[in-house]
Amino acid sequence: MAVDVLCAVCGGPTVQVQIAKKSPKVRVPRNESNSEGLSPHSEDSNSDSDEDEWGYDPQIVNEEDVEWTGSCILLGYNRRSTAIDKMYLTGRSTYQDFGHFNVDPSEDPNFPEDDSHSQCFVICDATQTSCYPIHQPCLQLLAKVLCSDENIENLDKDILYHAMSSLHGDLASGLDLDYGQPESEFEQTWGPRSGAEVLVVNPMATPSFTQFLRNAVSTTEFTLPPSYIITSRVQHDPFATIPYDVAHALLLLLPLDTVIALCAASYPIHAFFGPSNRSFWRAALFTCMPWFWELHELVRDGTLNPKTTDYKGLFLWADKHTIPREGLRGPFMGVANRRRIWGVCLQLAEEYNPRAAVKTRERVRGAAAELIWKKSVNVDLPAVLWPKPKEKVRTRTATAQWICDEMSHTRGGVFEAFWGKEGSLVGMVFTVVESSERSVFGEESGSIEEAAVLETGIAGLVLHLPDIFLHEKVETSIRGITVLTASGESHRLGDTSPQYCQRVLSVNSNHGLTGIVGHITNDGQIFRIGLLQHPLIEDDDKELAPALLHRPLWKGPTSFTSNALHNTASPIWPRTTRTSFPADVLVWAADAWELKSVRRISAYQPGGDRHVGVLRVDFTPESGIAPRVVGEEAGRWLVDKAEFNPTWDNSGLNGAWVSFAVDGPGGEVIWGEELRDYRTIDAMEPADGETIVGLAVGFVYPCYDSQYRYAWSTVSALTMTL
């Protein structure tokens, strides 16, 4: 069953549309009946005819008109990029099915190296981000509306991505925009519809149309419709008191349809702006029809005589022929489609321009600060909010530059945190002592404010977030912060309960803190957050990435994880990718003695071998070590609550436990890990001198339909030297 998606800008097909082999005018009539009231043509005899008739009418559109629909450029988000703005544009992309595109790489520095195929709009893993497909001509039109030229390099991809995200519903195959007339009647797949051919005609200029238009305006007399005498019926007209120069400026700011309607409704406006007012109507051709640049060219190059041309008549003539409507055919179809798409671009501009203005205000800095900014990177931008922002919730990338000269990163200052009514972080401020300049990230109007005086510079932040399973309502956000300084001090602000999960944001070695970057919603929620840092020495060969132990969102330490988990020298195999959901840590060997005491590792699998809800380690009775269990929350959802056993022993669970015996006293150790994913098996072994001492396991992730899968979704091996 095929599922198509739409271009985010034009709302048209992202597949190559078909042209029928036969026009409806030459198709064999199929409503003739024989004497028995049956069709004279059997189903078999008409199969070839059906195939010939499928597609758009070849007498209205041709292959050249529709070729542009067959490929797109994707606008995406690459979390692994070290740039401050992580959005990218792909190369030519062709649609496959169910939202998936085959992608050609681009020269965009943020393009993910391993991304040869991307999913748009609807994604099965709600912790991941969508891509947005845009036809090349549509992207050029959008650039012309937003940046005044067709160069797509001038588009701010970060702002555009946020603008589209705020207009995208979870289950939509397009954006929540008015795509104009005629309507596509799109449901699940795109199909040719008689009368809607204008939707698939290339909206960009062609030499043949320019020549046609030159001939048309040179030979056409632009006769105006009859003017109605309405002076006797005018009792009060508010425009009668408006000076001409004000009315002139006002009309040039109005949409085309409004200008025409106002001239018909108001006698003073009608009188001011009649056919004799050539200067106004000549200007209106440019300001009210910015999408009709072929006509603008003819006005500029002298094809039209400025002294004799009826510009008002030309204006009304151009409007009439370029209105996108049902059944439109002929040479103006491309311009009519462009006019329709231009209207969609103006709607996107309403989302784009305010974000651009805010971004410009945030970047008002001196030369020294700008030099640091240009060298700054962001190695990770994890999600710290769940549920993620919904449809109609606007998001933007916000930044705060806290360090504005080369030496300030070592100096102390005042760190302030602001908390909203629900206890969630809404803003942070850092003030360098020497400059007394406050730089704000987010909002500084929270109901609770806390501050810490730092003697030295910031080396990292630990974010404290409630476990999503802590309460019945599945949600989380930043409730506390621990500020780590270069001197080794730590300062706690907000709610840093030991029950909460922790995420570490640290400054890389040989780097200094620059500031903060994140995605913020229009209602003040912080969705993503990361550190900005700049190199202290030139080291172009080193690939920047967050420390492996700092990538997952860790659950709070327990008595049996504190030693192993908080040893920053312990590597972890990077299999955890769900940034919003915590990783449980099951450690069976914090030291050599525990390693020799391991007796058994068990997994609870009530749904068969594809669903693991609980992991348990048992030790020898002689060791006196209590069993260690992770994943209890997932287990509660996998079994009937009445059947749930909080001790998670092997009794009463219908034989759903699968055990793996380990002879720890005899010297047996776990030497490798194999992960089966459908038909593939990934096998990994620790480095020489290291031992696998535990697992980091994620037990939940959300699907696109807002349902949660309470079984393990990610697993990593913890290794260390014993």
XYZ file of C-alpha atoms in Angstrom:
722
model
C 0.000 0.000 0.000
C 1.669 3.204 -1.188
C 1.803 6.345 0.959
C 2.910 9.628 -0.604
C 4.056 12.864 1.004
C 3.724 16.422 -0.262
C 6.210 19.173 -0.975
C 6.335 21.345 2.143
C 6.143 24.547 0.080
C 3.780 23.912 -2.838
C 1.730 21.055 -1.370
C 2.187 19.174 -4.640
C 3.416 15.646 -5.363
C 6.956 14.526 -4.617
C 6.683 11.690 -7.131
C 7.053 11.890 -10.886
C 3.528 12.464 -12.163
C 2.392 10.665 -15.283
C 1.133 11.999 -18.596
C -1.579 9.871 -20.215
C -1.001 8.451 -23.676
C -4.464 9.523 -24.781
C -6.363 12.740 -24.276
C -9.961 12.535 -23.024
C -11.029 14.011 -26.376
C -9.797 10.927 -28.251
C -10.625 8.231 -25.732
C -13.188 5.617 -26.774
C -16.581 6.306 -25.146
C -17.282 3.766 -22.446
C -20.927 4.516 -21.656
C -22.351 2.797 -24.719
C -24.555 -0.198 -23.941
C -25.613 -3.252 -25.930
C -29.142 -4.518 -26.195
C -28.803 -6.329 -22.860
C -27.757 -3.159 -21.038
C -24.135 -4.318 -20.661
C -20.959 -2.598 -21.752
C -19.844 -3.800 -25.197
C -16.239 -3.906 -23.903
C -15.102 -6.532 -21.449
C -12.737 -5.743 -18.602
C -9.930 -7.564 -20.404
C -10.420 -5.654 -23.625
C -10.212 -2.348 -21.788
C -7.099 -3.056 -19.711
C -4.775 -1.532 -22.306
C -7.088 1.457 -22.683
C -7.114 2.027 -18.922
C -3.337 2.132 -18.889
C -3.274 4.586 -21.786
C -5.773 6.868 -20.053
C -4.000 7.014 -16.689
C -2.312 10.368 -16.085
C -2.751 14.019 -16.921
C -4.222 15.138 -20.227
C -1.374 15.327 -22.789
C -3.187 18.160 -24.583
C -2.989 20.315 -21.426
C 0.445 19.445 -19.974
C 3.537 17.720 -21.335
C 6.536 15.891 -19.892
C 8.605 19.079 -19.700
C 5.878 20.783 -17.654
C 5.823 18.083 -14.952
C 9.427 16.841 -14.872
C 10.198 19.017 -11.831
C 7.900 16.997 -9.530
C 10.107 13.886 -9.670
C 12.790 15.023 -7.219
C 13.169 17.153 -4.120
C 15.727 18.646 -1.799
C 15.296 17.632 1.850
C 15.664 20.044 4.746
C 16.909 18.071 7.744
C 18.486 18.253 11.194
C 21.798 16.555 12.007
C 22.321 16.282 15.731
C 25.859 14.945 15.240
C 27.032 18.092 13.467
C 29.349 20.280 15.539
C 27.948 23.492 14.037
C 25.819 25.793 16.160
C 23.022 25.540 13.603
C 22.706 21.862 12.651
C 20.229 21.981 9.774
C 21.217 20.931 6.254
C 19.967 20.608 2.689
C 20.486 17.374 0.770
C 21.268 16.838 -2.855
C 18.704 15.477 -5.304
C 16.311 13.140 -3.469
C 13.780 10.756 -4.994
C 10.754 9.394 -3.196
C 10.416 5.689 -2.384
C 7.409 5.067 -0.114
C 6.072 5.633 3.396
C 7.892 8.951 3.707
C 11.304 7.563 2.727
C 13.578 9.240 0.165
C 16.765 8.053 -1.495
C 19.182 10.911 -0.956
C 22.160 12.147 -2.946
C 24.805 13.810 -0.753
C 25.320 17.547 -0.863
C 28.219 19.858 -0.084
C 26.377 21.208 2.941
C 28.849 20.972 5.871
C 26.055 19.675 8.120
C 25.042 16.858 5.777
C 25.278 13.533 7.675
C 27.924 11.344 6.090
C 26.017 8.101 6.616
C 22.647 9.393 5.422
C 21.729 7.920 2.046
C 18.064 7.692 2.938
C 15.822 9.883 5.049
C 12.243 9.882 6.298
C 9.963 12.888 5.971
C 7.041 14.131 8.057
C 5.799 10.928 9.717
C 8.550 8.991 11.492
C 8.166 5.742 13.406
C 10.546 6.781 16.198
C 9.220 9.961 17.800
C 12.571 10.723 19.447
C 14.086 11.329 16.015
C 13.565 14.381 13.807
C 11.723 14.753 10.521
C 12.973 15.969 7.176
C 10.936 18.241 4.924
C 10.859 17.689 1.131
C 10.947 20.770 -1.093
C 11.054 20.907 -4.895
C 14.031 22.817 -6.273
C 11.805 25.463 -7.975
C 9.780 25.849 -4.772
C 12.946 26.355 -2.744
C 14.058 29.046 -5.188
C 10.702 30.804 -4.883
C 10.896 30.590 -1.103
C 14.375 32.137 -1.170
C 13.063 34.946 -3.378
C 10.267 35.700 -0.896
C 12.416 35.456 2.239
C 15.752 36.774 0.936
C 14.797 38.789 -2.185
C 16.709 36.518 -4.590
C 16.622 32.904 -5.769
C 19.945 31.901 -4.185
C 19.012 29.204 -1.682
C 22.378 29.685 0.057
C 20.936 32.865 1.574
C 18.213 30.964 3.428
C 18.729 30.468 7.150
C 18.157 26.709 7.286
C 17.917 26.694 11.061
C 15.083 29.235 11.110
C 13.318 27.606 8.164
C 13.427 24.182 9.833
C 11.872 25.531 13.020
C 9.240 27.398 11.002
C 8.205 24.218 9.197
C 8.323 22.134 12.380
C 5.809 24.442 14.029
C 3.412 23.839 11.118
C 3.793 20.063 11.060
C 1.436 17.674 12.817
C 2.600 14.249 13.995
C 0.559 12.328 11.404
C 0.558 14.836 8.557
C 2.009 14.318 5.087
C 2.398 18.059 4.611
C 2.320 21.334 6.510
C -0.678 23.100 7.995
C -0.796 25.826 5.336
C -3.375 27.148 2.906
C -2.095 25.853 -0.430
C -4.733 27.718 -2.414
C -6.886 26.687 -5.337
C -7.504 24.321 -6.914
C -7.413 21.899 -3.996
C -5.423 18.727 -4.537
C -7.912 16.393 -2.807
C -4.871 14.450 -1.569
C -5.613 11.606 0.822
C -2.966 8.876 0.810
C -1.495 8.922 -2.674
C -1.274 11.548 -5.383
C -3.385 10.845 -8.431
C -4.086 12.858 -11.582
C -7.299 14.865 -11.395
C -8.913 16.519 -14.373
C -9.037 20.277 -13.938
C -6.157 20.471 -11.436
C -3.326 20.334 -13.969
C -2.068 23.753 -12.848
C -0.754 22.155 -9.631
C 1.904 20.137 -11.474
C 3.144 22.705 -14.016
C 6.666 24.038 -13.424
C 6.334 27.457 -11.756
C 9.647 28.849 -12.993
C 10.154 30.930 -16.115
C 10.752 29.381 -19.517
C 12.082 31.175 -22.632
C 9.028 30.133 -24.636
C 6.639 31.785 -22.184
C 8.679 34.998 -22.090
C 8.463 35.238 -25.877
C 4.740 34.453 -25.804
C 4.151 37.194 -23.227
C 6.151 39.711 -25.253
C 3.956 39.057 -28.274
C 0.777 39.114 -26.195
C 1.343 42.476 -24.497
C 2.473 44.019 -27.781
C -0.736 43.115 -29.603
C -3.406 43.087 -26.890
C -5.637 46.061 -26.135
C -6.321 46.009 -22.434
C -9.982 47.010 -22.420
C -11.310 47.858 -18.988
C -14.684 46.577 -17.808
C -17.491 49.186 -17.764
C -17.252 51.638 -14.872
C -20.319 51.978 -12.683
C -21.367 55.483 -11.583
C -21.767 55.155 -7.840
C -21.432 58.789 -6.684
C -25.159 59.201 -6.076
C -25.207 56.191 -3.741
C -22.192 57.138 -1.639
C -23.349 58.405 1.751
C -20.136 58.062 3.742
C -16.710 56.914 2.595
C -13.860 56.943 5.136
C -11.318 57.115 2.317
C -12.682 60.492 1.203
C -10.586 62.245 3.855
C -7.326 60.412 3.146
C -4.748 62.483 1.233
C -3.690 61.118 -2.125
C -0.065 60.413 -1.172
C -1.205 58.403 1.863
C -3.702 56.435 -0.234
C -0.992 55.817 -2.858
C 1.428 54.408 -0.289
C -1.332 52.399 1.410
C -2.525 50.649 -1.733
C 1.002 49.588 -2.671
C 1.205 47.730 0.647
C -1.989 45.768 0.065
C -2.401 42.355 -1.592
C -3.450 42.323 -5.222
C -7.017 41.152 -4.593
C -7.531 43.829 -1.950
C -6.354 46.598 -4.280
C -8.871 45.561 -6.933
C -11.677 45.207 -4.388
C -10.959 48.584 -2.784
C -10.948 50.370 -6.137
C -14.387 48.878 -6.810
C -15.797 49.617 -3.350
C -14.565 53.170 -2.707
C -15.382 55.988 -5.101
C -12.548 58.280 -3.907
C -10.054 55.453 -4.407
C -11.655 54.626 -7.759
C -11.317 58.250 -8.816
C -7.743 58.640 -7.557
C -6.511 55.509 -9.276
C -8.175 55.431 -12.665
C -6.535 54.457 -15.971
C -4.914 57.863 -16.282
C -2.842 57.278 -13.154
C -0.147 55.388 -15.042
C 2.564 55.887 -12.417
C 0.543 54.111 -9.733
C -0.516 51.143 -11.859
C 2.993 50.751 -13.254
C 4.306 50.593 -9.683
C 1.486 48.206 -8.725
C 2.641 45.727 -11.376
C 5.855 45.340 -9.363
C 4.625 45.595 -5.779
C 1.313 43.719 -6.082
C 2.600 41.119 -8.566
C 6.135 40.378 -7.316
C 5.843 36.856 -8.745
C 5.328 38.050 -12.362
C 8.932 38.975 -13.211
C 8.547 38.186 -16.927
C 6.072 41.074 -17.112
C 8.402 43.283 -15.062
C 11.159 42.668 -17.594
C 8.934 43.811 -20.453
C 7.996 46.966 -18.557
C 11.660 47.778 -17.932
C 13.045 47.000 -21.391
C 10.688 49.337 -23.253
C 8.475 46.701 -24.852
C 5.575 48.695 -23.408
C 5.365 52.404 -24.229
C 5.145 54.195 -20.850
C 3.211 57.112 -22.392
C 0.473 55.138 -24.100
C 0.158 51.860 -22.185
C -2.969 51.468 -20.094
C -1.216 50.062 -17.020
C -4.445 49.605 -15.107
C -5.866 47.551 -17.958
C -2.624 45.567 -18.111
C -2.821 45.026 -14.355
C -6.365 43.646 -14.526
C -5.518 41.574 -17.608
C -2.505 39.989 -15.878
C -4.570 39.300 -12.768
C -7.330 37.595 -14.754
C -4.979 35.259 -16.632
C -2.858 34.213 -13.642
C -5.524 33.390 -11.047
C -4.931 29.718 -10.093
C -8.258 28.002 -10.525
C -9.978 24.784 -11.457
C -9.814 24.014 -15.163
C -7.103 26.554 -16.037
C -5.157 25.676 -19.166
C -2.848 27.429 -21.577
C 0.478 29.280 -21.397
C -0.263 31.070 -18.101
C -0.474 27.843 -16.057
C 3.122 28.050 -14.850
C 2.775 31.652 -13.660
C -0.565 30.830 -12.033
C 1.076 27.987 -10.113
C 3.906 30.332 -9.155
C 1.362 32.864 -7.885
C -0.259 30.148 -5.769
C 3.079 28.992 -4.342
C 4.104 32.599 -3.660
C 1.089 32.892 -1.382
C 2.254 29.814 0.543
C 5.738 31.324 0.854
C 4.219 34.464 2.384
C 2.591 32.280 5.043
C 5.970 30.706 5.807
C 7.448 34.214 5.998
C 5.122 34.934 8.919
C 6.885 32.136 10.824
C 10.368 32.844 9.463
C 10.754 36.621 9.824
C 10.069 36.978 13.585
C 12.622 34.252 14.329
C 15.158 35.967 12.071
C 14.655 39.260 13.922
C 15.226 37.615 17.316
C 18.328 35.839 16.038
C 19.759 39.120 14.774
C 19.198 40.789 18.154
C 20.967 37.927 19.948
C 24.075 38.365 17.803
C 24.821 42.037 18.528
C 28.402 41.684 19.818
C 31.830 43.290 19.412
C 34.693 42.173 17.178
C 36.440 40.082 19.853
C 33.226 38.268 20.738
C 32.473 37.630 17.068
C 35.910 36.074 16.576
C 35.260 33.591 19.390
C 31.761 32.912 18.076
C 32.971 31.982 14.608
C 35.319 29.369 16.084
C 32.720 27.946 18.473
C 31.147 24.520 18.103
C 28.406 22.498 19.725
C 29.146 18.774 19.984
C 25.763 17.668 21.285
C 22.247 19.066 21.521
C 20.198 16.459 23.416
C 16.475 16.643 24.014
C 15.592 17.486 27.620
C 11.807 17.723 27.367
C 9.078 15.141 26.960
C 6.530 15.144 25.448
C 8.230 17.002 22.644
C 6.611 20.243 21.396
C 3.346 19.574 19.605
C 1.823 21.010 16.453
C 1.286 24.782 16.581
C 3.965 25.194 19.262
C 6.652 27.434 17.796
C 10.297 26.611 18.402
C 13.490 28.481 17.588
C 17.211 28.114 18.146
C 18.269 30.406 20.982
C 21.856 31.260 21.906
C 23.620 33.142 24.671
C 27.296 34.058 24.388
C 28.673 34.116 27.933
C 32.355 34.479 27.076
C 33.325 37.366 24.807
C 37.140 37.439 25.026
C 39.904 34.837 25.059
C 40.627 35.060 28.798
C 37.130 35.161 30.273
C 36.590 31.390 30.113
C 38.917 30.945 33.116
C 37.299 33.663 35.175
C 34.443 33.289 37.566
C 31.126 35.026 37.642
C 27.542 34.758 38.751
C 25.385 31.926 37.399
C 21.616 32.413 37.696
C 18.857 29.882 37.016
C 15.166 30.668 36.584
C 12.416 28.121 37.217
C 8.807 28.220 36.019
C 5.668 27.491 37.996
C 5.961 23.745 37.364
C 9.549 23.722 38.599
C 11.063 23.400 35.110
C 14.072 25.408 33.985
C 13.066 28.361 31.783
C 16.252 30.425 31.668
C 19.912 30.845 32.603
C 22.092 33.930 32.960
C 25.847 34.189 33.378
C 27.614 37.399 34.341
C 31.394 37.643 34.045
C 32.653 39.536 37.084
C 35.060 41.845 35.231
C 32.578 43.019 32.597
C 29.322 42.862 34.607
C 27.590 42.029 31.319
C 24.601 39.708 31.709
C 23.880 37.293 28.857
C 20.466 35.623 28.984
C 19.486 32.227 27.617
C 15.730 31.670 27.603
C 13.693 33.732 30.043
C 14.671 35.548 33.213
C 11.110 35.948 34.435
C 10.604 32.636 36.211
C 8.716 32.412 39.472
C 11.854 31.141 41.256
C 15.382 32.509 40.861
C 18.580 30.993 42.235
C 22.180 32.111 41.873
C 25.656 30.746 42.505
C 28.914 32.694 42.691
C 31.662 30.868 40.783
C 35.318 31.477 41.601
C 36.528 29.981 38.307
C 35.092 29.305 34.868
C 32.413 26.750 34.019
C 33.670 23.276 33.047
C 30.283 21.627 32.596
C 26.667 21.302 33.636
C 24.828 18.294 35.038
C 21.114 18.427 34.220
C 18.692 16.692 36.597
C 15.475 15.364 35.022
C 12.755 13.195 36.594
C 12.501 9.657 35.279
C 9.570 9.555 32.867
C 8.204 6.622 34.891
C 8.367 8.486 38.187
C 4.696 9.459 37.918
C 1.674 8.196 35.995
C 1.974 11.058 33.498
C 4.827 10.334 31.091
C 6.774 13.594 31.038
C 10.089 15.125 31.996
C 12.013 18.409 31.897
C 15.032 20.006 33.571
C 14.289 20.415 37.286
C 17.799 20.975 38.611
C 21.336 21.944 37.560
C 24.743 21.184 39.021
C 27.342 23.692 37.814
C 30.851 22.203 37.569
C 33.779 24.623 37.666
C 37.340 24.380 36.398
C 38.623 24.236 39.985
C 36.533 21.142 40.755
C 33.780 22.876 42.709
C 30.114 22.089 42.140
C 27.060 24.238 42.814
C 23.539 22.809 42.917
C 20.508 24.837 41.883
C 16.896 23.729 41.697
C 15.699 20.227 42.506
C 18.669 17.842 42.241
C 16.962 14.834 43.819
C 19.098 11.660 43.754
C 16.071 9.886 42.259
C 16.324 12.002 39.135
C 18.117 11.075 35.932
C 21.282 12.949 35.045
C 22.687 14.256 31.795
C 26.215 15.645 31.653
C 27.182 18.531 29.361
C 30.951 18.975 29.540
C 33.532 21.192 27.876
C 35.989 19.157 25.790
C 39.685 19.118 26.574
C 41.651 22.066 25.162
C 38.412 24.009 24.801
C 36.815 26.853 26.681
C 33.151 27.583 27.270
C 31.560 30.107 24.917
C 27.929 29.930 26.009
C 24.683 28.040 25.585
C 22.592 26.975 22.588
C 19.197 25.323 22.592
C 15.753 24.998 21.087
C 13.096 26.963 22.965
C 9.326 26.992 22.467
C 7.217 30.128 22.331
C 5.772 29.272 25.752
C 9.215 29.186 27.368
C 9.962 25.452 27.455
C 13.531 24.324 26.775
C 13.372 21.410 24.323
C 17.069 20.908 23.531
C 20.172 22.322 25.152
C 23.940 22.142 24.669
C 27.191 23.937 25.402
C 29.015 26.211 22.984
C 32.785 25.882 23.223
C 35.781 27.248 21.354
C 39.267 25.741 20.877
C 42.067 27.111 23.039
C 44.697 25.647 20.704
C 44.564 24.892 17.007
C 43.804 21.173 16.637
C 42.011 20.663 13.352
C 42.783 16.928 13.214
C 40.854 16.049 16.356
C 37.269 14.976 15.811
C 35.016 16.536 18.419
C 32.311 14.460 20.051
C 30.749 14.250 23.494
C 32.437 11.805 25.842
C 30.855 8.371 25.495
C 29.771 8.327 29.125
C 28.071 11.684 28.647
C 25.855 10.667 25.734
C 23.044 8.779 27.490
C 20.586 10.167 29.991
C 21.566 8.163 33.059
C 19.266 7.080 35.812
C 20.308 8.128 39.304
C 23.218 6.103 40.720
C 22.481 3.140 42.964
C 24.672 1.426 45.502
C 25.948 -0.997 42.879
C 26.513 1.509 40.032
C 28.180 4.409 41.806
C 31.709 3.005 41.591
C 31.686 1.872 37.966
C 29.358 4.450 36.434
C 31.084 7.516 37.812
C 34.571 6.498 36.786
C 35.013 8.718 33.728
C 37.825 6.516 32.421
C 35.390 3.648 31.859
C 34.416 3.400 28.192
C 30.947 2.495 27.015
C 29.979 1.077 23.663
C 27.786 3.776 22.089
C 24.533 1.999 21.313
C 22.159 4.287 23.203
C 20.589 6.847 20.866
C 17.242 7.807 22.456
C 18.087 11.160 23.930
C 14.881 11.755 25.909
C 14.695 8.447 27.729
C 16.952 7.178 30.501
C 19.442 4.336 30.439
C 19.339 1.770 33.256
C 22.731 0.528 34.398
C 23.161 -3.101 35.416
C 26.635 -3.633 36.892
C 27.645 -7.176 37.812
C 31.314 -6.504 38.514
C 32.323 -3.232 40.149
C 35.527 -5.005 41.176
C 37.337 -8.330 40.656
C 35.694 -9.954 43.697
C 32.181 -9.251 42.356
C 33.229 -10.637 38.963
C 34.097 -13.981 40.573
C 30.757 -14.044 42.401
C 28.450 -13.838 39.345
C 26.127 -16.839 39.154
C 23.436 -16.045 36.611
C 22.105 -13.299 34.308
C 18.378 -13.501 33.534
C 15.974 -11.682 31.224
C 12.205 -11.481 31.576
C 10.600 -12.051 28.154
C 6.800 -12.274 28.383
C 6.357 -11.367 24.727
C 8.881 -13.784 23.291
C 12.508 -13.168 22.388
C 11.777 -9.720 20.908
C 10.567 -8.189 24.187
C 12.872 -7.955 27.176
C 11.346 -6.119 30.108
C 13.615 -6.832 33.073
C 17.266 -7.849 33.513
C 18.545 -9.486 36.703
C 21.945 -10.625 37.977
C 22.257 -13.247 40.722
C 25.410 -13.878 42.719
C 26.629 -16.889 44.644
C 25.047 -17.353 48.087
C 28.497 -17.260 49.663
C 29.145 -13.739 48.385
C 26.215 -12.255 50.264
C 25.571 -9.878 47.338
C 21.884 -9.198 46.772
C 20.424 -9.688 43.269
C 20.587 -6.620 41.035
C 17.621 -5.758 38.830
C 16.902 -3.083 36.212
C 13.839 -2.462 34.079
C 11.176 -2.950 36.750
C 9.083 -0.130 35.290
C 9.019 -1.768 31.862
C 8.096 -5.050 33.510
C 5.051 -3.505 35.130
C 3.717 -2.656 31.700
C 4.571 -6.001 30.171
C 2.611 -8.061 32.695
C -0.720 -7.728 34.403
C -0.293 -5.512 37.471
C -1.922 -8.188 39.620
C 0.770 -10.598 38.483
C 3.615 -8.152 39.012
C 6.212 -9.364 41.510
C 8.408 -6.522 42.804
C 11.170 -8.954 43.788
C 11.345 -10.289 40.213
C 12.283 -13.794 41.162
C 11.494 -16.777 38.963
C 8.178 -17.692 40.569
C 4.697 -17.087 39.252
C 5.643 -15.616 35.884
C 4.718 -18.493 33.616
C 8.252 -19.446 32.715
C 8.961 -16.148 30.953
C 12.445 -15.895 32.434
C 15.426 -16.874 30.288
C 18.658 -17.393 32.220
C 22.309 -17.441 31.237
C 24.484 -19.293 33.752
C 27.903 -17.845 34.576
C 30.501 -19.765 36.591
C 32.113 -16.762 38.232
C 33.876 -18.774 40.965
C 35.377 -20.972 38.262
C 36.839 -17.977 36.437
C 34.184 -17.685 33.727
C 33.613 -14.098 32.521
C 31.440 -12.439 29.898
C 33.817 -11.696 27.045
C 31.549 -10.251 24.381
C 28.145 -8.950 23.392
C 25.997 -9.892 20.411
C 23.005 -7.792 19.424
C 20.461 -9.184 17.009
C 18.516 -6.664 14.980
C 16.066 -8.438 12.689
C 18.383 -10.466 10.414
C 21.728 -9.015 11.480
C 23.928 -9.681 14.490
C 26.414 -7.113 15.800
C 29.219 -8.665 17.825
C 31.581 -6.631 20.022
C 34.419 -7.494 22.365
C 36.258 -5.356 24.933
C 39.714 -3.974 24.272
C 42.781 -5.789 25.551
C 43.051 -5.552 29.321
C 39.411 -4.582 29.802
C 36.444 -6.591 31.054
C 32.731 -6.260 30.429
C 31.332 -5.333 33.828
C 27.731 -4.466 32.995
C 25.122 -3.201 30.565
C 23.457 0.156 29.971
C 19.938 -0.552 28.733
C 17.110 1.672 27.535
C 13.714 0.092 28.123
C 11.338 2.472 26.377
C 10.866 4.652 23.362
C 7.800 6.304 21.860
C 6.340 5.405 18.493
C 4.815 7.837 15.998
C 1.292 7.059 17.220
C 2.139 8.330 20.743
C 2.225 4.765 22.091
C 5.206 3.684 24.181
C 7.062 0.429 23.715
C 7.962 -0.798 27.175
C 10.726 -3.232 26.270
C 14.417 -2.724 25.782
C 15.212 -0.573 22.788
C 18.942 0.120 23.207
C 21.824 -1.643 24.906
C 25.490 -0.811 25.480
C 28.276 -2.714 27.202
C 30.161 -1.135 30.101
C 33.841 -2.055 30.233
C 36.651 -1.211 32.616
C 40.023 -2.468 33.783
C 39.739 -4.604 36.919
